[in-house]
Amino acid sequence: MASQPYNRLTRPLPRSQQNLTPSVNIHPACRQNPLDSPQPEPNRPSQHRSLAFSHDTPPEERKITRRASAAPLMGNPPENVVFCTDDIVSLKDDELVIGVIDRSFGDVDTHSPRPQRDYPDDIERHSDVPYADFERFMQTGVPPRGTALVTWQSVFRTLLLPEARLNLLDRAVYVGDVVKRTSQDHMSGTVIGTQVLCRLFPSMLANFEKVHPSTHEHLFLHDVTAPEIINVHEYNEGGIVVYQNWVGRIERVIDDITVRLANNSVVIVDNPDDLEGASETLERLSVGDPVATKKGNLRRGRWRYGAFDPNVKPEGFVVETRALCIDVRWLARKLGAPRPTHGDFDDDPIARLDPTDMESPDFYLYDASASAAVALPFSADGQGRSYHVADIAVGDRSKFKDHVAAATKYDGSQKLANGRQQGKLTHTPRTETLGYDVNSYIVMQTNTTLTIQWQDLSVTQEPSRSIILDPTVEDEDEVWPGEIVYTKRRNDMDHEAAMEWVFKPAKVGIVQTVNSRDRLATVRWFEKPNIQFLGEDLIPPCTTGKLQEGTEDVSLYDIETKPSLNRRRGDFVLVHPGAINTQEIPVSLSGPDWFGEVIDLGLDGSIAVRLGAAKPVVDVRIPVESVTLAYSSDMRDGSFDGVDGESLDEEDEEYDGSDFDSASFNEMWIEYEGMDGGSLDGGNEEDWSTEDELSDGDTSMPDLEPIDGARTTNTTPETHAEPGNITQTTTPHPNQDPAIDATVKHNDTPSNPPAASASASSSASAPASFLVADTPVPQTHHFISSTITPSNTFIRRIVKEHKILRTSLPPNIFVRTWETRLDLLTVLIIGPSDTPYEHAPFLIDLHLPATYPSEPPRAFFHSWTQGNGPVNPNLYQDGKICLSLLGTWHADERGESWNPSKSTLLQVLVSILGLVLVKEPYYNEAGYDVHRSAPETKLNSALYTERAYFRARGFIAHALSYPISIFDDEIQWLYRSRDEGAPRLLDQAIEAAEDVLRRSADDSGNDSERDGLRRISLGATVMLSRQVERLKALGDGSSEEGGTA
């Protein structure tokens, strides 16, 4: 349900993935010393280039640097400061050495292994970072706690150094981002506006002079407001354009580059790609950049002043850039626009636009930073302007919109609040540059103030460095004011008339406020909405209608929303014809009035849209159903081949069962049980594999004749066939094998399985842990259509696996297989005690492929959350199980992958029990394990745990409501049986849940006691109370379904 963080179309990528580094020629003393040259440890060769002092560094400055190294070391970060990826930082020893954080310990999304692959130059180590920690970082990509990986904007270097040596200058936060004051806060907010002050430095001086703090401080301009400046490039990648009734996104800009040489001749070079800038990381050249090229590139160019002279070095600086053409990806077409009559089915405009197209009256460039001539107040409090975004970032090349006014304002006479001079604007007259305007500036630093609308509907302004991005933004249950939500309960009145796969919610409403601590939302419901979904898609036509007068407080876990139902700040939309009240817009309005950007969400079902391509720019308020999404930052470029980038339609060859040799099959079972029907002789299995087992030379054994229509029957301990008395009764239903493409997140096999919630083997009436059934395989088995041709190796391995499972299963794991389908198994696991999964049943289907054990088994988890979210990060709703032993997640140095000669089915089951069904499942997410027990993740973990707890109670209700044929008797014995020795798990589950409800009702407001397992939020108690009532009804013999989890 959570809104994805909004990234402006021009929002910068992490610095390792972009090339916006300002080309600044820093004096060697400033460039080298403040970073404190890292040196390799004694007797250890240096494998990575280290910062070294320049030979012209004065000795006294070296002493200063060595003294500076006595600052707090790694592990002692600045008090109350949290460093995040994309933060703008400086060195404490020299505030003019500015950089951007590429990786931080807390941002797991940046922790890709082997980080050196992202950088053309070597990553360097600060001397305060232990060499062993640095080497580990270079392998795992995870910065040690208390360190950060910084790319310095002034020295073109990337360094891993302690956070204690950094000052936080600014934080990259954008409109639409979800933020918090601290990670421990319950309440979050949405950024609805930004105001940015910039520190600028002249581009020309940065490139051709040695910049040193002691001599060039007066050249800096401080506290320049972002609306005063614009990017020197008119067209930028990611920009939005409108052309001939189409909206598109600029994918590439090709510039003509004009260069001034040392003899004052000026030429537009023949091939801009052959120009070499001062830095390899500079992707796009700007005015003021020094360049070099080959003489032929100049000779073939277009000369503006002078002519080609082979005696002049092919070096100079850029005096002008002009877009030669732009490549556009067309996104959407104006609604209701007439189609061409020439019969051409594909009426998209051409993908590459030249200057003629860009000068056409049908072409418009969307100005993301433009202010509206007609603006609207905030919907929250009715005060202030509704929206402003500063489209500027550190490293950008900029120029003043009004240079004359800027020269008057920044005349050197003003002082800042801290007593520092604001600076004097340095102006280079056109007369000195042959008529070219070279007055451009590098954005060296920014200072951002955010306007934030909090979940309680309050609006505040906060410095961005005092705010963090919400680490729980992916929380599916979180909502914010202005979002349209609906109940998870279906509209019963329309349920019979509607198609089964069409979902019409019982209620639809608008979130007014949110009490995040209690997990409650105040919602105002629509009276007669017409909202229906087909999967994730909204079925047109749809209307929300009139709102009811009152509001209702509901649990966050009782409502949800979908991207198709909501628009978010920053979404670009097509406005439906007739949606805008023409009396609310200027008569003189020209340009596209059918396209705009969502800038505000109303509390009445309306949204504010800025018509940013129109002249003048205006804001209008219209119903949310009156727009259609054209582009969102949530969208991803390119096409997907599947969830993990691989094909999802791989299929095994169809198998008809005609070549199965029943005699050989039975012979293997006789070997398994021994000639007298007893078990095999004991003995230690030193190794699972033999040369014969792992060879590919075994002859496939013929299959049984197929029998149509395998029936599903209940199986009880009394009717299970003993392995010594097996007969052939049915064969697999022939079909193809669906591929299972899992994404996985776990690594190890636990040394000791966790304690089970109850012993299932302490009674004579207890069901057996492992049995081979003589009944047909249930049609509900996920892999029933997956068939194999079993080989001798395959059968021998299964015999050994069965022997292990028969004798070594932990309590509360039950395994069933079928004599006619030894490649199929079904597993019932009872959740361990002291976890959110205690007392709950988990059903898993397994399939052993023909290549087993060379390949791991395939697994499918039966999720019973009714589509309301996962119960565990490793157990997907679509059945995927994330486990390295299953080959569905990479195994790191701590993990364990499938080993054909040593890994077993027992290991897989114990790993699921001990590594997946754990007390704090939040840390099962990939990369989160390093944050276990960290204070900043405690709240996130507790929220995940409480959600998993009441959802797992739903698993108990599901198993008792819908019989599982192969485990029906076992379920009844485990949960309902009153026989002596029966665990009575249903009674235990009800009693434990009621204890949780009692403790949570006595909540004193102390968040430290709320762990999500023994004490939960008020919103979670609503769901748990409902589950308890349902379980009590099932204990009385009812099997009716009720409620959702």
XYZ file of C-alpha atoms in Angstrom, residues 314-606:
293
model
C 43.835 21.198 -30.487
C 42.946 22.391 -27.002
C 40.557 25.004 -25.718
C 37.401 25.535 -23.705
C 33.712 25.285 -24.462
C 31.981 28.607 -25.121
C 28.608 27.314 -26.314
C 26.530 24.148 -26.426
C 23.358 23.805 -28.473
C 21.064 20.822 -28.795
C 21.497 19.379 -32.268
C 18.707 16.834 -31.729
C 16.884 14.999 -28.992
C 15.740 11.382 -28.830
C 12.292 11.033 -27.271
C 10.409 8.015 -25.947
C 6.745 8.763 -26.509
C 4.624 7.922 -23.498
C 1.003 8.795 -24.134
C -1.343 10.422 -26.608
C -3.866 13.157 -25.885
C -7.211 11.675 -24.940
C -9.782 12.185 -27.682
C -7.252 13.501 -30.196
C -8.232 12.648 -33.792
C -6.178 9.944 -35.378
C -4.497 10.553 -38.743
C -6.634 9.782 -41.774
C -3.812 8.410 -43.904
C -4.350 4.952 -42.482
C -1.000 4.627 -40.779
C -1.645 2.487 -37.701
C 1.467 3.742 -35.897
C 0.908 7.489 -35.594
C 3.656 8.170 -33.031
C 5.831 11.188 -33.857
C 9.352 10.520 -35.024
C 11.686 9.423 -32.239
C 14.432 11.967 -33.049
C 13.524 15.642 -33.116
C 15.787 18.212 -34.770
C 15.858 22.003 -34.222
C 13.093 22.484 -36.773
C 10.792 20.251 -34.741
C 11.817 21.872 -31.454
C 11.036 25.328 -32.842
C 7.619 24.204 -34.061
C 4.542 25.846 -32.437
C 3.378 22.296 -31.647
C 6.416 21.654 -29.417
C 6.457 22.429 -25.680
C 9.037 21.752 -22.984
C 7.601 21.035 -19.553
C 9.135 23.390 -16.991
C 9.273 21.384 -13.764
C 10.423 24.352 -11.680
C 8.009 26.931 -13.067
C 5.724 28.783 -10.684
C 2.025 28.870 -11.454
C 0.327 32.130 -12.404
C -2.847 30.683 -10.887
C -1.931 28.646 -7.791
C -3.977 26.798 -5.196
C -3.553 26.638 -1.399
C -2.565 23.501 0.434
C -5.503 21.151 0.723
C -4.453 20.376 4.296
C -4.676 23.790 5.902
C -5.807 26.112 3.125
C -2.748 28.289 3.570
C 0.324 29.012 1.507
C 1.199 28.078 -2.018
C 0.527 24.521 -2.976
C 3.712 23.409 -4.618
C 7.253 24.306 -5.449
C 10.103 22.074 -6.484
C 13.740 23.041 -6.863
C 15.097 21.196 -9.868
C 18.776 21.550 -9.003
C 21.496 19.269 -7.637
C 25.130 19.415 -6.600
C 27.342 19.258 -9.672
C 24.853 20.923 -12.006
C 26.038 23.687 -14.311
C 23.729 26.647 -13.981
C 23.247 30.252 -15.023
C 21.164 33.138 -13.712
C 17.797 33.722 -15.323
C 18.369 37.481 -14.975
C 22.077 38.174 -14.827
C 21.653 41.938 -14.468
C 19.376 41.595 -11.449
C 21.738 39.004 -9.945
C 24.710 41.351 -10.314
C 22.795 44.006 -8.411
C 21.762 41.617 -5.644
C 25.122 39.910 -5.230
C 27.370 42.977 -5.218
C 29.547 41.860 -2.304
C 27.964 44.161 0.267
C 25.714 41.638 1.964
C 26.625 39.455 4.906
C 25.040 36.205 5.967
C 23.657 35.453 9.431
C 26.935 33.744 10.344
C 28.905 36.891 9.484
C 30.345 35.509 6.249
C 30.221 37.616 3.105
C 27.496 36.449 0.732
C 29.869 36.980 -2.184
C 30.154 39.096 -5.287
C 28.953 37.960 -8.672
C 31.838 37.504 -11.083
C 30.835 38.599 -14.560
C 32.727 38.006 -17.787
C 31.597 40.489 -20.462
C 30.704 39.111 -23.885
C 33.227 41.530 -25.369
C 36.005 39.419 -23.856
C 34.634 36.145 -25.219
C 33.802 37.050 -28.832
C 30.156 37.562 -27.981
C 29.616 34.259 -26.202
C 28.004 34.120 -22.766
C 30.337 32.084 -20.552
C 28.847 33.167 -17.232
C 27.977 29.745 -15.886
C 28.349 28.420 -12.360
C 28.889 25.086 -10.714
C 26.490 24.186 -7.925
C 29.023 23.279 -5.255
C 26.629 22.876 -2.346
C 22.918 23.005 -1.595
C 20.912 23.707 1.560
C 17.364 22.362 1.289
C 14.288 23.231 3.338
C 11.389 20.797 3.023
C 7.676 21.417 3.315
C 6.238 18.237 4.814
C 2.655 17.116 5.303
C 2.611 14.644 8.184
C 0.189 11.782 8.659
C -1.698 13.776 11.301
C -2.283 16.418 8.590
C 0.045 18.993 10.130
C 2.380 20.838 7.736
C 5.865 21.926 8.801
C 9.080 23.169 7.238
C 12.228 21.267 8.160
C 15.880 21.344 7.075
C 16.439 18.292 4.914
C 19.482 17.238 6.914
C 17.252 16.847 10.000
C 14.954 14.433 8.132
C 15.544 10.866 6.954
C 13.837 8.908 4.213
C 11.305 6.547 5.770
C 12.933 3.099 6.004
C 9.445 1.514 6.179
C 8.226 3.095 2.954
C 7.753 -0.377 1.490
C 5.294 -1.175 4.276
C 2.280 -2.432 2.349
C -0.145 -1.310 5.062
C 0.978 2.306 5.413
C -1.230 5.093 4.050
C -1.159 8.896 3.978
C -3.794 11.646 3.909
C -5.471 12.100 0.542
C -5.050 8.489 -0.569
C -8.079 6.550 -1.770
C -8.419 3.265 0.114
C -10.921 0.436 0.216
C -11.789 -2.371 2.587
C -10.387 -5.828 1.982
C -13.907 -7.196 2.394
C -15.832 -7.769 -0.818
C -19.190 -6.119 -1.484
C -21.483 -9.013 -0.557
C -24.489 -7.546 -2.376
C -22.699 -7.541 -5.729
C -20.616 -10.648 -5.126
C -23.050 -13.115 -6.665
C -23.678 -10.964 -9.730
C -20.017 -10.213 -10.369
C -17.562 -12.554 -11.987
C -15.433 -14.448 -9.498
C -12.213 -12.790 -10.605
C -13.655 -9.271 -10.386
C -13.277 -7.670 -6.965
C -15.648 -4.915 -5.835
C -14.773 -3.650 -2.351
C -17.460 -3.152 0.269
C -16.309 0.411 1.031
C -14.168 3.031 -0.702
C -12.990 6.210 0.999
C -10.396 8.938 1.441
C -7.787 8.888 4.216
C -8.139 12.012 6.349
C -5.485 11.405 9.003
C -3.363 8.511 10.243
C -2.370 7.487 13.771
C 0.662 5.499 12.783
C 1.592 4.438 16.306
C -1.764 2.761 16.839
C -1.933 1.640 13.186
C -5.288 3.361 12.700
C -6.554 5.577 9.876
C -9.436 8.012 9.910
C -11.361 7.464 6.682
C -14.245 9.314 5.100
C -16.245 6.904 2.962
C -17.902 7.566 -0.385
C -21.638 7.005 -0.480
C -22.033 5.033 -3.722
C -18.655 4.445 -5.353
C -18.332 2.372 -8.484
C -14.875 0.846 -8.103
C -13.965 -2.629 -9.390
C -10.635 -4.388 -9.900
C -9.417 -7.094 -12.189
C -6.207 -8.121 -10.489
C -4.226 -4.908 -10.026
C -6.112 -3.031 -12.737
C -9.017 -0.677 -12.227
C -11.987 -1.560 -14.441
C -13.467 1.479 -16.252
C -15.735 3.287 -15.999
C -15.190 4.145 -12.371
C -16.532 6.884 -10.141
C -16.082 7.759 -6.492
C -19.102 10.007 -6.126
C -20.244 11.960 -3.093
C -18.608 11.650 0.306
C -20.466 10.766 3.476
C -20.524 13.362 6.246
C -18.866 11.400 9.039
C -15.542 9.586 9.386
C -14.531 6.213 10.774
C -11.369 4.977 12.470
C -10.228 1.702 10.909
C -7.214 -0.575 11.291
C -4.511 -0.064 8.698
C -4.560 -3.829 8.281
C -8.231 -3.711 7.254
C -7.768 -1.430 4.254
C -5.574 -1.295 1.191
C -5.118 0.542 -2.069
C -3.626 -0.023 -5.505
C -1.504 2.177 -7.772
C -4.249 2.062 -10.389
C -6.647 3.754 -7.942
C -4.412 6.588 -6.755
C -2.349 9.326 -8.265
C 0.718 10.582 -6.428
C 2.494 13.887 -6.249
C 4.785 14.096 -9.236
C 2.721 11.815 -11.496
C 2.298 13.153 -15.018
C -1.286 12.737 -16.175
C -3.613 13.220 -19.126
C -6.630 15.342 -18.242
C -9.932 14.034 -19.550
C -11.867 16.314 -21.926
C -14.280 18.571 -20.068
C -12.725 17.932 -16.644
C -11.457 21.499 -16.181
C -13.833 24.314 -15.318
C -12.936 26.902 -17.945
C -14.030 29.723 -15.637
C -11.128 28.907 -13.318
C -8.372 29.372 -15.909
C -7.195 32.507 -17.736
C -8.853 33.288 -21.046
C -5.396 33.854 -22.519
C -4.270 30.315 -21.717
C -2.430 28.722 -24.623
C -0.639 25.459 -25.106
C -1.545 22.014 -23.776
C -4.314 22.193 -21.199
C -4.768 18.413 -21.375
C -1.496 17.444 -19.722
C -0.031 18.214 -16.330
C 1.607 17.097 -13.093
C -0.151 16.077 -9.882
C 0.961 18.505 -7.181
C -1.507 17.912 -4.349
C -3.989 15.335 -3.065
C -7.277 16.635 -1.722
C -9.191 15.179 1.196
C -12.390 15.172 -0.867
C -11.298 12.907 -3.736
C -9.915 15.710 -5.871
